Amino acid sequence: MADVSDCSEAAPRDLEDLVDDARRMTKAAVESSNVKKLEEAAVFAQEAANACSAYPALQSGALDSLGWARWAMFDETAIREHIERAVEAREEAIKICPPNDPDQPRLLGNLGSVLQTRFDTTANIKDLDRCIALEEEALALGQPQNQSNDLNNLASSLKRRFGVTTNLADLDRCIEMREEALELASPSERPWLLHGLGVSLRTRFENTVNMSDLERSVAVLQEAVTLSKSGQDRRASLNNLANSLWTRRHVVDLDLAIALYEAVLNLCSPTHIHRHLYLNNLAAPLGDRFRLGKNIADLNRIITLQEESLTLTPPTHVNRSSRLRNLAISLDSRFDLNHHISDLEKCVTLREQALALRPMTHIDQHFYLIPLARSLSKRFKHKHDIADLDRAIQLAQSALRYATGYITVLRGRNPVFGRIDPLSDVRKDELPSNIRAQRMIFPFVSVGIKILAIGRFRLFNFATAWLMSSKTLHRTIRIRKWFVHHPKDALLQLANIPLQAGW
């Protein structure tokens, strides 16, 4: 029996051409995004693999093309079977690939890419761990001319795992890899490597509040914008430079970030697959500028952008509930300025829809309950429908119970929280990132207390209004004072307040 190398050398020319044809056919089908052509390419690649069964080096190439076609079919159809078959094909390609084959690093990286896609579908961290292991192996076996690309691929996977585990060691290593890749990069590779490094530095700033990371992120992304020529690369670099400038939060940076987000949107066609993301990106800093200057033109533009983004967001999209909520916030702000009841009505409808999309057991449920209760309370003031007020009170109490659970969970994660006065003016950069997130809940709790107080006042007739309002005010002040020192206990007490007369 001939050894592997002999088989490879003795492979007939027609079989080599067959494998090359399979790859070219698959590439053309992928570029066309045509499911029928992808299916034909997959069938052809499978036939090529069968024909090359006596020549492992050729067969592994044909199986890799088969995996590519199945992977693209999954991207087009979201049918789980296709990604599973893509993994199987590329697993088999590596299994039969001869030792020391120069194509082995590429095959390892390709399997890693498919496993990343499956991870995005299943959230099984084992796929991401294996992807990183494969990319490390590919890096060790790879050719020097491919090293910057291999380093960048590994860095991207480490950053993705950091997003799941929040292990800073992965993010630190990601940045090291990207800096090393940048030193080895050719001029054509430099723009997108700078782009990846700038994004990673900003991510580390968001988790460590190390200002030097953010300053370097801005500088790196400015260089990426300068070097980017093509539409896609330039759009990505402009967008991420705007993100870093907006994160820095200087007033001058805010206007520049908005101008950059506008430029990104102008580079994006009305049918672009990511247009909904760029619309939201522009709306966010416009919201900051509106809060600073109260310019109604900014608010009107925000609403227009958010409405278009919502139109482009499918009903089953994971972010649809948050986009419904964001548009409702903007409409609520405009109602506060112009008192047009149509804005408030639409705000209530959107908040009802957003709440309906959130699982009732979700930890951030109170972020949806309290704003809806607040909007219903506002509508009661204008329409005097007692049903709105009853529901507002019910929602507010539910929100406080969810807030209690949220604090309990977060306290369990970091006992330092129990030793911090939640309403004190602690500098942001003195707090770990998970504690900074916890502080977000307290304004919502405060609103919840107000709604309960106002709600109980309205439920009683004028004969008892003064007495009940004074009792409510007294209890609210006492709970507020208690909350400063014992937030969890105060919320439990407030959430258990009975609704019967006498409260």
Short mmCIF file of C-alpha atoms in Angstrom, two decimals:
data_model
loop_
_atom_site.label_atom_id
_atom_site.label_comp_id
_atom_site.label_asym_id
_atom_site.label_seq_id
_atom_site.Cartn_x
_atom_site.Cartn_y
_atom_site.Cartn_z
CA MET A 1 0.00 0.00 0.00
CA ALA A 2 1.34 3.41 -0.94
CA ASP A 3 1.87 5.94 1.86
CA VAL A 4 -0.03 9.21 2.00
CA SER A 5 2.62 11.28 0.25
CA ASP A 6 2.79 8.74 -2.56
CA CYS A 7 -1.00 8.95 -2.98
CA SER A 8 -0.83 12.72 -3.16
CA GLU A 9 1.98 12.72 -5.73
CA ALA A 10 0.28 10.08 -7.85
CA ALA A 11 -3.09 11.88 -7.96
CA PRO A 12 -4.36 12.13 -11.56
CA ARG A 13 -4.53 15.58 -13.03
CA ASP A 14 -8.26 15.27 -13.72
CA LEU A 15 -8.96 14.74 -10.01
CA GLU A 16 -6.94 17.83 -9.10
CA ASP A 17 -8.95 19.78 -11.66
CA LEU A 18 -12.17 18.33 -10.19
CA VAL A 19 -11.29 19.60 -6.69
CA ASP A 20 -10.32 23.01 -8.09
CA ASP A 21 -13.63 23.16 -9.97
CA ALA A 22 -15.49 22.34 -6.72
CA ARG A 23 -13.81 25.26 -4.95
CA ARG A 24 -14.46 27.69 -7.81
CA MET A 25 -18.09 26.59 -8.06
CA THR A 26 -18.55 26.98 -4.30
CA LYS A 27 -16.96 30.43 -4.30
CA ALA A 28 -19.25 31.61 -7.11
CA ALA A 29 -22.31 30.20 -5.34
CA VAL A 30 -21.36 31.88 -2.05
CA GLU A 31 -20.91 35.23 -3.81
CA SER A 32 -24.31 34.85 -5.49
CA SER A 33 -26.13 34.10 -2.18
CA ASN A 34 -28.38 31.81 -4.26
CA VAL A 35 -29.55 28.80 -2.23
CA LYS A 36 -30.13 26.65 -5.32
CA LYS A 37 -26.59 27.32 -6.60
CA LEU A 38 -25.20 26.59 -3.13
CA GLU A 39 -27.02 23.25 -3.08
CA GLU A 40 -25.60 22.41 -6.51
CA ALA A 41 -22.12 23.37 -5.31
CA ALA A 42 -22.52 21.16 -2.23
CA VAL A 43 -23.56 18.19 -4.35
CA PHE A 44 -20.63 18.74 -6.73
CA ALA A 45 -18.14 19.04 -3.84
CA GLN A 46 -19.49 15.79 -2.31
CA GLU A 47 -19.07 14.00 -5.64
CA ALA A 48 -15.52 15.34 -5.93
CA ALA A 49 -14.74 14.10 -2.39
CA ASN A 50 -16.10 10.65 -3.26
CA ALA A 51 -14.03 10.51 -6.44
CA CYS A 52 -10.84 11.38 -4.49
CA SER A 53 -11.24 8.76 -1.76
CA ALA A 54 -7.85 7.26 -2.62
CA TYR A 55 -6.10 10.62 -2.34
CA PRO A 56 -6.55 12.15 1.15
CA ALA A 57 -4.94 15.50 0.34
CA LEU A 58 -7.38 16.09 -2.52
CA GLN A 59 -10.35 14.66 -0.64
CA SER A 60 -9.78 16.97 2.32
CA GLY A 61 -9.88 19.98 -0.05
CA ALA A 62 -13.15 18.83 -1.58
CA LEU A 63 -14.68 18.27 1.88
CA ASP A 64 -13.58 21.74 2.93
CA SER A 65 -15.47 23.16 -0.09
CA LEU A 66 -18.50 21.08 0.92
CA GLY A 67 -18.32 22.58 4.42
CA TRP A 68 -18.08 26.08 2.92
CA ALA A 69 -21.19 25.54 0.77
CA ARG A 70 -23.19 24.16 3.75
CA TRP A 71 -22.02 27.04 5.94
CA ALA A 72 -23.21 29.57 3.36
CA MET A 73 -26.54 27.74 3.07
CA PHE A 74 -26.99 28.11 6.81
CA ASP A 75 -26.30 31.86 6.54
CA GLU A 76 -28.99 32.14 3.89
CA THR A 77 -31.66 29.86 5.40
CA ALA A 78 -30.86 29.60 9.16
CA ILE A 79 -31.66 25.88 8.91
CA ARG A 80 -29.71 24.17 11.70
CA GLU A 81 -29.00 21.03 9.65
CA HIS A 82 -26.75 22.99 7.29
CA ILE A 83 -24.37 24.23 10.00
CA GLU A 84 -24.19 20.74 11.52
CA ARG A 85 -23.28 19.26 8.13
CA ALA A 86 -20.73 22.04 7.58
CA VAL A 87 -19.02 21.11 10.87
CA GLU A 88 -19.09 17.40 9.95
CA ALA A 89 -17.54 18.03 6.53
CA ARG A 90 -14.72 20.18 7.89
CA GLU A 91 -14.10 17.80 10.80
CA GLU A 92 -13.65 15.01 8.25
CA ALA A 93 -11.39 17.20 6.11
CA ILE A 94 -8.98 17.68 9.03
CA LYS A 95 -9.21 14.02 10.06
CA ILE A 96 -8.01 12.75 6.67
CA CYS A 97 -5.60 15.60 5.88
CA PRO A 98 -2.05 14.14 5.61
CA PRO A 99 0.42 15.15 8.33
CA ASN A 100 2.58 18.16 7.46
CA ASP A 101 0.27 19.07 4.58
CA PRO A 102 0.78 22.81 3.84
CA ASP A 103 -3.01 23.21 3.70
CA GLN A 104 -3.53 21.99 7.28
CA PRO A 105 -3.42 25.44 9.01
CA ARG A 106 -6.08 26.76 6.61
CA LEU A 107 -8.32 23.74 7.26
CA LEU A 108 -7.95 24.18 11.03
CA GLY A 109 -8.91 27.86 10.78
CA ASN A 110 -11.86 27.07 8.53
CA LEU A 111 -13.28 24.56 11.02
CA GLY A 112 -12.83 27.17 13.74
CA SER A 113 -14.88 29.66 11.72
CA VAL A 114 -17.76 27.20 11.33
CA LEU A 115 -17.66 26.38 15.05
CA GLN A 116 -17.91 30.12 15.80
CA THR A 117 -21.07 30.29 13.71
CA ARG A 118 -22.53 27.29 15.52
CA PHE A 119 -21.66 28.93 18.83
CA ASP A 120 -23.61 32.02 17.74
CA THR A 121 -26.60 29.73 17.18
CA THR A 122 -26.40 27.46 20.22
CA ALA A 123 -24.37 29.56 22.74
CA ASN A 124 -22.46 26.37 23.59
CA ILE A 125 -19.16 27.66 24.98
CA LYS A 126 -17.46 24.36 24.11
CA ASP A 127 -17.64 25.31 20.42
CA LEU A 128 -15.91 28.62 21.13
CA ASP A 129 -13.25 26.94 23.31
CA ARG A 130 -12.53 24.42 20.54
CA CYS A 131 -12.42 27.20 17.94
CA ILE A 132 -9.72 28.98 19.96
CA ALA A 133 -7.74 25.74 20.38
CA LEU A 134 -7.89 25.14 16.60
CA GLU A 135 -6.79 28.69 15.83
CA GLU A 136 -3.87 28.37 18.26
CA GLU A 137 -2.84 25.16 16.46
CA ALA A 138 -3.20 26.87 13.07
CA LEU A 139 -1.03 29.75 14.30
CA ALA A 140 1.69 27.34 15.42
CA LEU A 141 1.68 25.48 12.09
CA GLY A 142 1.10 28.46 9.80
CA GLN A 143 3.39 30.10 7.30
CA PRO A 144 5.09 33.39 8.24
CA GLN A 145 3.29 35.26 5.45
CA ASN A 146 -0.08 34.32 7.02
CA GLN A 147 0.87 35.03 10.63
CA SER A 148 -0.77 38.46 10.95
CA ASN A 149 -4.08 37.04 9.69
CA ASP A 150 -3.83 34.00 11.99
CA LEU A 151 -3.08 36.26 14.98
CA ASN A 152 -6.06 38.46 14.16
CA ASN A 153 -8.41 35.45 13.86
CA LEU A 154 -7.32 34.16 17.25
CA ALA A 155 -7.68 37.66 18.75
CA SER A 156 -11.26 37.91 17.42
CA SER A 157 -12.21 34.59 19.02
CA LEU A 158 -10.65 35.57 22.35
CA LYS A 159 -12.62 38.82 22.31
CA ARG A 160 -15.80 36.89 21.59
CA ARG A 161 -15.13 34.56 24.52
CA PHE A 162 -14.49 37.57 26.74
CA GLY A 163 -17.98 38.77 25.81
CA VAL A 164 -19.36 35.54 27.30
CA THR A 165 -17.11 34.97 30.30
CA THR A 166 -15.94 38.57 31.05
CA ASN A 167 -12.50 37.09 31.81
CA LEU A 168 -10.14 40.04 31.33
CA ALA A 169 -7.24 37.68 30.62
CA ASP A 170 -8.88 36.85 27.27
CA LEU A 171 -9.28 40.53 26.42
CA ASP A 172 -5.69 41.36 27.42
CA ARG A 173 -4.41 38.50 25.27
CA CYS A 174 -6.64 39.62 22.39
CA ILE A 175 -5.05 43.09 22.47
CA GLU A 176 -1.55 41.61 22.63
CA MET A 177 -2.31 39.44 19.58
CA ARG A 178 -3.65 42.39 17.63
CA GLU A 179 -0.63 44.53 18.45
CA GLU A 180 1.67 41.71 17.31
CA ALA A 181 -0.36 41.25 14.12
CA LEU A 182 -0.08 44.97 13.41
CA GLU A 183 3.72 44.81 13.59
CA LEU A 184 3.73 42.03 10.98
CA ALA A 185 1.03 43.47 8.74
CA SER A 186 1.42 44.51 5.14
CA PRO A 187 0.15 48.01 4.16
CA SER A 188 -3.07 46.52 2.75
CA GLU A 189 -3.77 44.64 6.02
CA ARG A 190 -3.08 47.59 8.29
CA PRO A 191 -6.48 49.40 8.13
CA TRP A 192 -8.62 46.49 9.30
CA LEU A 193 -6.06 45.40 11.90
CA LEU A 194 -6.04 48.95 13.32
CA HIS A 195 -9.83 48.83 13.35
CA GLY A 196 -9.89 45.61 15.40
CA LEU A 197 -7.29 46.93 17.86
CA GLY A 198 -9.21 50.19 18.37
CA VAL A 199 -12.45 48.33 19.15
CA SER A 200 -10.69 45.97 21.60
CA LEU A 201 -9.03 48.88 23.43
CA ARG A 202 -12.40 50.59 23.83
CA THR A 203 -13.90 47.37 25.18
CA ARG A 204 -11.14 47.15 27.79
CA PHE A 205 -11.75 50.77 28.79
CA GLU A 206 -15.45 50.00 29.30
CA ASN A 207 -14.47 47.26 31.74
CA THR A 208 -11.49 48.81 33.53
CA VAL A 209 -12.15 52.58 33.12
CA ASN A 210 -8.49 53.03 32.16
CA MET A 211 -8.57 56.31 30.23
CA SER A 212 -5.33 55.56 28.38
CA ASP A 213 -7.07 52.67 26.60
CA LEU A 214 -9.83 54.97 25.36
CA GLU A 215 -7.40 57.68 24.22
CA ARG A 216 -5.37 55.08 22.34
CA SER A 217 -8.57 53.63 20.83
CA VAL A 218 -9.44 57.05 19.38
CA ALA A 219 -5.92 57.50 17.97
CA VAL A 220 -5.80 54.01 16.45
CA LEU A 221 -9.23 54.35 14.84
CA GLN A 222 -8.36 57.79 13.44
CA GLU A 223 -5.41 56.15 11.66
CA ALA A 224 -7.70 53.35 10.42
CA VAL A 225 -10.10 55.93 8.93
CA THR A 226 -7.21 57.72 7.22
CA LEU A 227 -5.96 54.49 5.63
CA SER A 228 -9.36 52.99 4.73
CA LYS A 229 -10.28 53.35 1.07
CA SER A 230 -13.06 50.88 0.29
CA GLY A 231 -16.67 51.61 1.25
CA GLN A 232 -17.10 48.73 3.70
CA ASP A 233 -13.77 49.23 5.51
CA ARG A 234 -14.25 52.99 5.70
CA ARG A 235 -17.81 52.64 6.97
CA ALA A 236 -16.71 50.28 9.76
CA SER A 237 -13.78 52.49 10.76
CA LEU A 238 -15.88 55.67 10.79
CA ASN A 239 -18.56 53.93 12.84
CA ASN A 240 -16.13 52.66 15.47
CA LEU A 241 -14.24 55.95 15.67
CA ALA A 242 -17.60 57.59 16.36
CA ASN A 243 -18.27 54.97 19.06
CA SER A 244 -14.99 55.76 20.82
CA LEU A 245 -15.48 59.53 20.57
CA TRP A 246 -19.00 59.20 21.96
CA THR A 247 -17.69 57.02 24.80
CA ARG A 248 -15.19 59.78 25.70
CA ARG A 249 -18.19 62.08 26.22
CA HIS A 250 -16.47 65.43 25.60
CA VAL A 251 -18.93 68.00 24.18
CA VAL A 252 -16.73 68.54 21.11
CA ASP A 253 -16.42 64.76 20.69
CA LEU A 254 -20.22 64.44 20.76
CA ASP A 255 -20.73 66.71 17.75
CA LEU A 256 -17.90 64.99 15.88
CA ALA A 257 -19.30 61.55 16.72
CA ILE A 258 -22.70 62.59 15.34
CA ALA A 259 -21.09 63.86 12.13
CA LEU A 260 -19.22 60.56 11.74
CA TYR A 261 -22.37 58.49 12.34
CA GLU A 262 -24.10 60.62 9.69
CA ALA A 263 -21.25 59.84 7.27
CA VAL A 264 -21.58 56.13 8.02
CA LEU A 265 -25.31 56.24 7.31
CA ASN A 266 -24.70 58.08 4.04
CA LEU A 267 -22.35 55.26 2.97
CA CYS A 268 -25.09 52.71 3.70
CA SER A 269 -27.75 51.94 1.07
CA PRO A 270 -31.46 51.84 2.11
CA THR A 271 -31.43 48.05 1.67
CA HIS A 272 -28.11 47.37 3.44
CA ILE A 273 -28.35 44.42 5.84
CA HIS A 274 -26.87 46.44 8.74
CA ARG A 275 -28.72 49.73 8.15
CA HIS A 276 -30.85 49.24 11.27
CA LEU A 277 -27.66 49.18 13.38
CA TYR A 278 -26.30 52.40 11.88
CA LEU A 279 -29.66 54.14 12.40
CA ASN A 280 -29.56 53.25 16.11
CA ASN A 281 -25.92 54.28 16.38
CA LEU A 282 -26.77 57.78 15.14
CA ALA A 283 -29.86 58.08 17.35
CA ALA A 284 -27.90 57.38 20.57
CA PRO A 285 -25.52 60.40 20.57
CA LEU A 286 -28.32 62.61 19.23
CA GLY A 287 -30.15 61.63 22.42
CA ASP A 288 -27.22 62.84 24.50
CA ARG A 289 -27.14 66.13 22.62
CA PHE A 290 -30.89 66.56 23.06
CA ARG A 291 -30.58 66.05 26.82
CA LEU A 292 -27.88 68.73 26.91
CA GLY A 293 -29.54 71.33 24.67
CA LYS A 294 -33.25 70.36 24.58
CA ASN A 295 -33.32 71.05 20.84
CA ILE A 296 -36.61 69.62 19.54
CA ALA A 297 -35.05 69.15 16.07
CA ASP A 298 -32.64 66.59 17.54
CA LEU A 299 -35.53 64.76 19.21
CA ASN A 300 -37.60 64.71 16.01
CA ARG A 301 -34.63 63.29 14.10
CA ILE A 302 -34.11 60.62 16.78
CA ILE A 303 -37.73 59.51 16.44
CA THR A 304 -37.45 59.34 12.64
CA LEU A 305 -34.28 57.25 12.87
CA GLN A 306 -35.73 54.90 15.50
CA GLU A 307 -38.95 54.42 13.52
CA GLU A 308 -36.99 53.42 10.42
CA SER A 309 -34.79 51.10 12.48
CA LEU A 310 -37.86 49.44 13.99
CA THR A 311 -39.35 48.97 10.53
CA LEU A 312 -36.17 47.16 9.45
CA THR A 313 -36.08 44.96 12.59
CA PRO A 314 -37.85 41.57 12.11
CA PRO A 315 -40.55 40.63 14.68
CA THR A 316 -38.36 37.80 16.00
CA HIS A 317 -35.13 39.84 16.22
CA VAL A 318 -33.40 39.57 19.60
CA ASN A 319 -33.16 43.38 19.93
CA ARG A 320 -36.72 44.25 18.90
CA SER A 321 -37.93 44.76 22.49
CA SER A 322 -35.10 47.20 23.28
CA ARG A 323 -35.79 49.15 20.06
CA LEU A 324 -39.47 49.38 20.90
CA ARG A 325 -38.46 50.69 24.32
CA ASN A 326 -36.02 53.25 22.90
CA LEU A 327 -38.61 54.67 20.48
CA ALA A 328 -41.11 54.84 23.36
CA ILE A 329 -38.59 56.82 25.46
CA SER A 330 -38.17 59.35 22.66
CA LEU A 331 -41.93 59.74 22.14
CA ASP A 332 -42.38 60.15 25.90
CA SER A 333 -39.76 62.94 25.90
CA ARG A 334 -41.53 64.70 23.03
CA PHE A 335 -44.86 64.40 24.83
CA ASP A 336 -43.33 66.12 27.86
CA LEU A 337 -42.43 69.05 25.58
CA ASN A 338 -45.48 69.42 23.33
CA HIS A 339 -48.21 67.50 25.25
CA HIS A 340 -49.57 65.90 22.08
CA ILE A 341 -51.63 62.96 23.34
CA SER A 342 -50.88 60.98 20.14
CA ASP A 343 -47.23 60.68 21.21
CA LEU A 344 -48.27 59.37 24.62
CA GLU A 345 -50.74 56.88 23.11
CA LYS A 346 -48.07 55.52 20.78
CA CYS A 347 -45.58 55.42 23.67
CA VAL A 348 -47.95 53.25 25.73
CA THR A 349 -48.56 50.92 22.78
CA LEU A 350 -44.83 50.49 22.13
CA ARG A 351 -44.10 49.83 25.81
CA GLU A 352 -46.86 47.22 25.94
CA GLN A 353 -45.32 45.52 22.88
CA ALA A 354 -41.81 45.67 24.36
CA LEU A 355 -43.00 44.16 27.65
CA ALA A 356 -44.83 41.38 25.80
CA LEU A 357 -41.56 40.34 24.13
CA ARG A 358 -39.65 40.00 27.43
CA PRO A 359 -39.85 36.68 29.30
CA MET A 360 -41.67 37.20 32.61
CA THR A 361 -38.71 35.69 34.44
CA HIS A 362 -36.11 37.99 32.83
CA ILE A 363 -33.83 39.73 35.33
CA ASP A 364 -34.26 43.19 33.76
CA GLN A 365 -38.06 43.05 33.67
CA HIS A 366 -38.35 46.13 35.91
CA PHE A 367 -36.73 48.26 33.19
CA TYR A 368 -39.83 47.58 31.08
CA LEU A 369 -42.47 47.58 33.85
CA ILE A 370 -41.66 50.95 35.45
CA PRO A 371 -41.66 53.05 32.23
CA LEU A 372 -44.99 51.51 31.17
CA ALA A 373 -46.44 52.26 34.61
CA ARG A 374 -45.17 55.84 34.33
CA SER A 375 -46.76 56.29 30.89
CA LEU A 376 -50.09 54.86 32.09
CA SER A 377 -50.01 57.25 35.05
CA LYS A 378 -49.43 60.17 32.66
CA ARG A 379 -52.31 59.04 30.46
CA PHE A 380 -54.59 58.86 33.49
CA LYS A 381 -53.93 62.55 34.15
CA HIS A 382 -55.21 63.37 30.67
CA LYS A 383 -57.98 60.78 30.13
CA HIS A 384 -59.01 60.01 33.74
CA ASP A 385 -59.46 56.30 33.09
CA ILE A 386 -59.06 54.61 36.46
CA ALA A 387 -58.04 51.37 34.73
CA ASP A 388 -54.80 53.07 33.64
CA LEU A 389 -54.01 53.99 37.23
CA ASP A 390 -54.85 50.55 38.59
CA ARG A 391 -52.53 48.93 36.07
CA ALA A 392 -49.80 51.47 36.74
CA ILE A 393 -49.84 50.58 40.45
CA GLN A 394 -49.78 46.85 39.68
CA LEU A 395 -46.87 47.27 37.27
CA ALA A 396 -44.93 49.45 39.72
CA GLN A 397 -45.24 46.90 42.50
CA SER A 398 -44.16 44.11 40.15
CA ALA A 399 -41.20 46.22 39.06
CA LEU A 400 -40.05 46.70 42.63
CA ARG A 401 -40.18 42.96 43.20
CA TYR A 402 -38.05 42.41 40.11
CA ALA A 403 -35.66 45.12 41.31
CA THR A 404 -35.35 43.32 44.62
CA GLY A 405 -34.41 40.12 42.83
CA TYR A 406 -31.93 42.02 40.67
CA ILE A 407 -30.15 43.48 43.70
CA THR A 408 -30.11 40.07 45.40
CA VAL A 409 -28.47 38.44 42.39
CA LEU A 410 -25.89 41.19 41.99
CA ARG A 411 -25.08 41.21 45.69
CA GLY A 412 -24.41 37.52 45.45
CA ARG A 413 -21.96 38.16 42.60
CA ASN A 414 -20.03 40.86 44.44
CA PRO A 415 -20.36 41.34 48.22
CA VAL A 416 -18.59 44.71 47.89
CA PHE A 417 -21.96 46.11 46.77
CA GLY A 418 -23.39 45.52 50.22
CA ARG A 419 -20.78 47.89 51.68
CA ILE A 420 -21.40 50.78 49.25
CA ASP A 421 -23.98 53.49 49.83
CA PRO A 422 -25.95 53.17 46.55
CA LEU A 423 -26.99 56.82 46.49
CA SER A 424 -23.63 58.31 47.39
CA ASP A 425 -21.60 60.31 44.89
CA VAL A 426 -18.94 57.67 44.33
CA ARG A 427 -16.65 58.42 41.38
CA LYS A 428 -17.38 56.11 38.47
CA ASP A 429 -13.75 55.13 38.01
CA GLU A 430 -13.55 53.96 41.63
CA LEU A 431 -16.16 51.22 41.10
CA PRO A 432 -15.76 47.83 39.41
CA SER A 433 -17.76 47.61 36.18
CA ASN A 434 -20.40 45.25 37.58
CA ILE A 435 -21.12 47.68 40.44
CA ARG A 436 -21.46 50.58 37.99
CA ALA A 437 -24.17 48.57 36.24
CA GLN A 438 -26.01 48.07 39.53
CA ARG A 439 -26.35 51.83 40.06
CA MET A 440 -28.61 52.04 36.99
CA ILE A 441 -31.54 50.55 38.88
CA PHE A 442 -31.94 53.24 41.56
CA PRO A 443 -33.64 55.96 39.44
CA PHE A 444 -36.24 53.38 38.40
CA VAL A 445 -36.91 52.45 42.03
CA SER A 446 -37.35 56.14 42.87
CA VAL A 447 -39.90 56.51 40.07
CA GLY A 448 -41.65 53.38 41.31
CA ILE A 449 -42.03 54.89 44.78
CA LYS A 450 -43.49 58.09 43.30
CA ILE A 451 -46.00 56.20 41.15
CA LEU A 452 -47.20 54.15 44.11
CA ALA A 453 -47.56 57.30 46.18
CA ILE A 454 -49.44 59.24 43.48
CA GLY A 455 -51.53 56.21 42.62
CA ARG A 456 -52.73 55.66 46.19
CA PHE A 457 -53.58 59.36 46.49
CA ARG A 458 -55.83 59.24 43.40
CA LEU A 459 -57.68 56.10 44.43
CA PHE A 460 -59.32 57.71 47.45
CA ASN A 461 -62.14 60.25 47.45
CA PHE A 462 -61.56 63.89 48.25
CA ALA A 463 -62.75 63.42 51.82
CA THR A 464 -59.71 61.29 52.69
CA ALA A 465 -57.27 62.71 50.13
CA TRP A 466 -55.36 64.99 52.49
CA LEU A 467 -55.02 62.32 55.21
CA MET A 468 -53.90 59.61 52.79
CA SER A 469 -51.48 61.86 50.92
CA SER A 470 -49.76 62.87 54.15
CA LYS A 471 -49.49 59.23 55.20
CA THR A 472 -48.12 58.32 51.77
CA LEU A 473 -45.61 61.15 51.87
CA HIS A 474 -44.46 60.16 55.36
CA ARG A 475 -44.04 56.52 54.33
CA THR A 476 -42.25 57.45 51.12
CA ILE A 477 -39.74 59.67 52.94
CA ARG A 478 -39.14 56.99 55.54
CA ILE A 479 -38.62 54.32 52.87
CA ARG A 480 -36.25 56.59 50.95
CA LYS A 481 -34.11 57.10 54.09
CA TRP A 482 -34.21 53.41 54.83
CA PHE A 483 -33.37 52.59 51.23
CA VAL A 484 -30.10 54.54 51.41
CA HIS A 485 -28.79 52.20 54.09
CA HIS A 486 -30.74 48.97 53.44
CA PRO A 487 -31.80 48.90 49.77
CA LYS A 488 -32.77 45.25 49.63
CA ASP A 489 -34.87 45.34 52.82
CA ALA A 490 -36.54 48.59 51.84
CA LEU A 491 -37.57 47.23 48.45
CA LEU A 492 -38.97 44.07 50.01
CA GLN A 493 -41.02 46.15 52.43
CA LEU A 494 -42.31 48.46 49.71
CA ALA A 495 -43.16 45.63 47.32
CA ASN A 496 -45.26 43.97 50.04
CA ILE A 497 -47.35 47.07 50.84
CA PRO A 498 -51.05 46.01 50.61
CA LEU A 499 -53.34 47.82 48.19
CA GLN A 500 -56.37 48.00 50.47
CA ALA A 501 -57.58 51.34 51.86
CA GLY A 502 -55.59 52.51 54.83
CA TRP A 503 -52.13 52.44 53.21
#
